[in-house]
XYZ file of C-alpha atoms in Angstrom:
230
model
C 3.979 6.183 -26.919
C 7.592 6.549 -27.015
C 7.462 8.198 -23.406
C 5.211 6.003 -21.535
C 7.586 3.358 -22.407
C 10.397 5.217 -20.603
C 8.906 3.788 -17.350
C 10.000 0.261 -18.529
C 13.897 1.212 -18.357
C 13.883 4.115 -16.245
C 11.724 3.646 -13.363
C 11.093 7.465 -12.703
C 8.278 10.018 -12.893
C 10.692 12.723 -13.142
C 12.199 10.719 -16.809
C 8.460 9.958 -17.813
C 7.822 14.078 -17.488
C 10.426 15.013 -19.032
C 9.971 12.893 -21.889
C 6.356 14.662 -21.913
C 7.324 18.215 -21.356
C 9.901 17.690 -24.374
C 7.288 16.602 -27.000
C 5.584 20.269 -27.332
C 6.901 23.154 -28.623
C 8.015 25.404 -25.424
C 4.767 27.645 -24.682
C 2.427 25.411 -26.761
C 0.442 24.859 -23.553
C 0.641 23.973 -20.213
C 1.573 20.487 -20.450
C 1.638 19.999 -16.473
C -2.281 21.317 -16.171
C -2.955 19.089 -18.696
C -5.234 16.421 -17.075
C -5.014 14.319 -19.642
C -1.428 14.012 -19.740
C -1.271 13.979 -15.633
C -3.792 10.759 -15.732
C -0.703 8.912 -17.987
C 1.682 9.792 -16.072
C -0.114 8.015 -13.492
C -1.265 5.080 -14.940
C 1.677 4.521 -16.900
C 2.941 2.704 -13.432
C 0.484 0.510 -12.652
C 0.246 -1.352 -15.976
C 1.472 -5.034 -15.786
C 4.637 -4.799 -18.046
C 6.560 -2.538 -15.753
C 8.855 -3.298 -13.712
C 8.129 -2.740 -9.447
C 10.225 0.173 -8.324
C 13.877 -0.690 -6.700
C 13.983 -0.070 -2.654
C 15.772 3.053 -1.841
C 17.658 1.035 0.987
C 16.874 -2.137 2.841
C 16.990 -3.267 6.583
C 16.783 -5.698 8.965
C 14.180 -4.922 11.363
C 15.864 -6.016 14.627
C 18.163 -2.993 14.379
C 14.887 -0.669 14.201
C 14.737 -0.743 18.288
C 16.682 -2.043 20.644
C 13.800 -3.021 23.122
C 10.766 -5.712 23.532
C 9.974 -5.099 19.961
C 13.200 -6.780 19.024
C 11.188 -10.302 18.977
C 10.721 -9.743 15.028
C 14.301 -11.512 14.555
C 15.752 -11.114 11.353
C 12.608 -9.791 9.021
C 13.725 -8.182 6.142
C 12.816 -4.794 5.402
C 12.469 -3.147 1.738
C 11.996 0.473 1.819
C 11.102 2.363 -1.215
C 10.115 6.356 0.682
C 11.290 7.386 3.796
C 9.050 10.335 3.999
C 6.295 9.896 4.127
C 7.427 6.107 5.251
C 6.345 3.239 2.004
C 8.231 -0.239 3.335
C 7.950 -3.704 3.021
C 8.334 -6.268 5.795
C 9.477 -9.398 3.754
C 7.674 -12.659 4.745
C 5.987 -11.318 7.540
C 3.235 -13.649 7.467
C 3.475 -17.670 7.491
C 0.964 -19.982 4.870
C -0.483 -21.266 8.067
C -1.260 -17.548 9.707
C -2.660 -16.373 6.840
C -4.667 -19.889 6.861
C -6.038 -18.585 10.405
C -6.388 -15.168 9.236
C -8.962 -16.234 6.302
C -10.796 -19.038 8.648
C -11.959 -15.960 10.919
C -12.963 -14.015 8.197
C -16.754 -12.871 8.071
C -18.960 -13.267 4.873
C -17.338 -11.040 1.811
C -19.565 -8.505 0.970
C -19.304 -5.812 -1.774
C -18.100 -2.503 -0.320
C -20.011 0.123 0.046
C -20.627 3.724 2.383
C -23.435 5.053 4.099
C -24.048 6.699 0.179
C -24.138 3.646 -1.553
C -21.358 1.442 -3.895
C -18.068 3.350 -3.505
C -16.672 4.590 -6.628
C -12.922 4.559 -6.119
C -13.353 0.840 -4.815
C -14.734 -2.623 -6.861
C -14.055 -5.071 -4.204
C -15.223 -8.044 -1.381
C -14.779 -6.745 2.129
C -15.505 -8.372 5.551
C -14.396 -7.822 8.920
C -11.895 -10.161 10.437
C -13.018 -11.596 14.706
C -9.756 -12.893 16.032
C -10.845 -12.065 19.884
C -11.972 -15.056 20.358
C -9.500 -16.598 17.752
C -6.677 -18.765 18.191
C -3.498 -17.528 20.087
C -1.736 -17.243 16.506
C -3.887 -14.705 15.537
C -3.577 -12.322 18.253
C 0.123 -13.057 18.425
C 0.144 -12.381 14.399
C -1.786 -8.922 15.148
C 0.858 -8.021 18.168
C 3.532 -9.033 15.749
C 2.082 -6.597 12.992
C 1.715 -3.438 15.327
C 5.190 -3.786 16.427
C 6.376 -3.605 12.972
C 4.479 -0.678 12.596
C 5.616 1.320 16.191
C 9.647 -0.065 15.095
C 8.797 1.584 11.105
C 7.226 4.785 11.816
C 8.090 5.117 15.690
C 4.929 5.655 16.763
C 3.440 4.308 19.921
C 0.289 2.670 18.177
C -1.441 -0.649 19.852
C -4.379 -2.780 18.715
C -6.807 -1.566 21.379
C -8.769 1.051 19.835
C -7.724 0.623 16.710
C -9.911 -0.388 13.683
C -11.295 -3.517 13.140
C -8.934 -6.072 10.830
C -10.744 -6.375 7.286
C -10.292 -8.939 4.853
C -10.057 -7.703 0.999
C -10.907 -9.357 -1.846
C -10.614 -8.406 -5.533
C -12.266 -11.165 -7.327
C -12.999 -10.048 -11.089
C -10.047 -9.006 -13.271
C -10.395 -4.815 -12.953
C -11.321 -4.867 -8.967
C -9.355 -2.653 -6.919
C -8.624 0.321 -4.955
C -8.431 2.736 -7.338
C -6.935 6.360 -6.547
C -7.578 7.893 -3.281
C -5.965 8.704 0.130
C -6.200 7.026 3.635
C -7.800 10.251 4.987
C -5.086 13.153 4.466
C -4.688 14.420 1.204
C -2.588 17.680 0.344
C -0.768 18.207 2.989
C -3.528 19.199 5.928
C -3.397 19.523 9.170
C -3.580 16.277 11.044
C -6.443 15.919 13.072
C -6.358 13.805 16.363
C -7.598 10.308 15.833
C -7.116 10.123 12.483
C -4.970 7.449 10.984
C -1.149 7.608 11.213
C -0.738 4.289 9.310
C -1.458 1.302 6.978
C -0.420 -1.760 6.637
C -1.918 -4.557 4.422
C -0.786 -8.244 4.579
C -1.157 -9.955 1.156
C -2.133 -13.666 1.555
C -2.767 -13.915 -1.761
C -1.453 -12.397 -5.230
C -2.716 -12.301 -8.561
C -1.290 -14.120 -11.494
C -1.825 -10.440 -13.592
C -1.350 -7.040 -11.806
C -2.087 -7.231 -8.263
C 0.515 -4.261 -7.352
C 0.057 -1.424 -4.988
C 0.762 2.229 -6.810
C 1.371 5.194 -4.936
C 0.881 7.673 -7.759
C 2.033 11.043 -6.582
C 5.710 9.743 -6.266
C 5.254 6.667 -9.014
C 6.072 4.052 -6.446
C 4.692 0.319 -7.215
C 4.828 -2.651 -5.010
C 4.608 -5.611 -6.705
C 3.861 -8.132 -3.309
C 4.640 -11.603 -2.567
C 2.957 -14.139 -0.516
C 3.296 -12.807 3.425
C 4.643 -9.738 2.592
C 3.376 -6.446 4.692
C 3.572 -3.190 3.507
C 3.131 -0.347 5.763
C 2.308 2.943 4.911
């Protein structure tokens, strides 16, 4: 107990395993194998009283590129890894886009895969149409792969891409719980795989509702509008 409250001052895997590595006699056992301990280490970031973790620097995005994707103006950028790339684009989304975003939204259904209910998700999902949308919507997707090409420099556009989906956790414990966007461990990329994710959050939660990247004990605590890219 007294380590996984560590997290609460000292927002830092390294501190937490430490802390954990000290409480056993040296040669006891190998604390690090331990899954056990590895699953609170892990956890011990995503519960509700800590803290989100402080940016490592912040920018403003209009100094990213010095071309056409310049239009972004003066968003403000939070970033909390460099490499791999974990940043926040402040207020990227207006009440009224997101508005748009939700009205094209298809009907919520629970997710699943070809195998059935997915175990490392407990969530709504639907697809979101904007092609025959309003103009704000296409301009709002536009805006969002630009952020994306002027974060992680790559030369990624909508067409081709996948669909937008709409999320929605709607019972307290829903979520996405731990799992990788298709590389894990350091493989090989393979072509057409995904090089990036963002998600828009048009709504928080009054309880929880952060984003955890375990591995480096990284959590996101969003607002309204915010888009973190990944």
């Amino acid at each position: 107990p007294q380590c996984e409250a560590l997290p609460r001052h000292m927002p830092s895997k390294q501190n937490f395993s430490m802390c954990m590595k000290s409480s056993f006699p040296q040669g006891s056992f190998d604390w690090a194998a331990n899954p056990t301990i590895q699953k609170t280490i892990r956890n011990s970031f995503c519960k509700a009283g800590h803290s989100g973790t402080p940016p490592v620097m912040s920018r403003n995005l209009g100094d990213a590129r010095g071309d056409e994707d310049s239009c972004q103006g003066d968003l403000h950028v939070d970033v909390f890894r460099t490499e791999p790339l974990v940043a926040v684009a402040r207020g990227f989304a207006s009440h009224s886009e997101c508005e748009h975003l939700q009205s094209r939204t298809g009907k919520m259904v629970p997710a699943t895969t070809k195998q059935g209910k997915d175990s490392w998700r407990s969530s709504l999902n639907a697809e979101i149409n904007i092609q025959d949308g309003p103009v704000e919507l296409k301009r709002l997707q536009a805006k969002m792969f630009s952020v994306v090409r002027n974060l992680t420099g790559f030369e990624v556009y909508p067409e081709g891409q996948e669909p937008l989906a709409a999320i929605m956790y709607k019972q307290p414990g829903d979520g996405y719980h731990v799992h990788c966007d298709v590389i894990c461990r350091k493989q090989a990329y393979v072509t057409g795989d995904r090089v990036a994710t963002s998600i828009l959050y048009c709504k928080t939660a009054d309880e929880g509702g952060s984003t955890v990247f375990t591995n480096d004990a990284i959590k996101i605590i969003p607002a309204v509008g915010d888009l973190l890219v990944f």
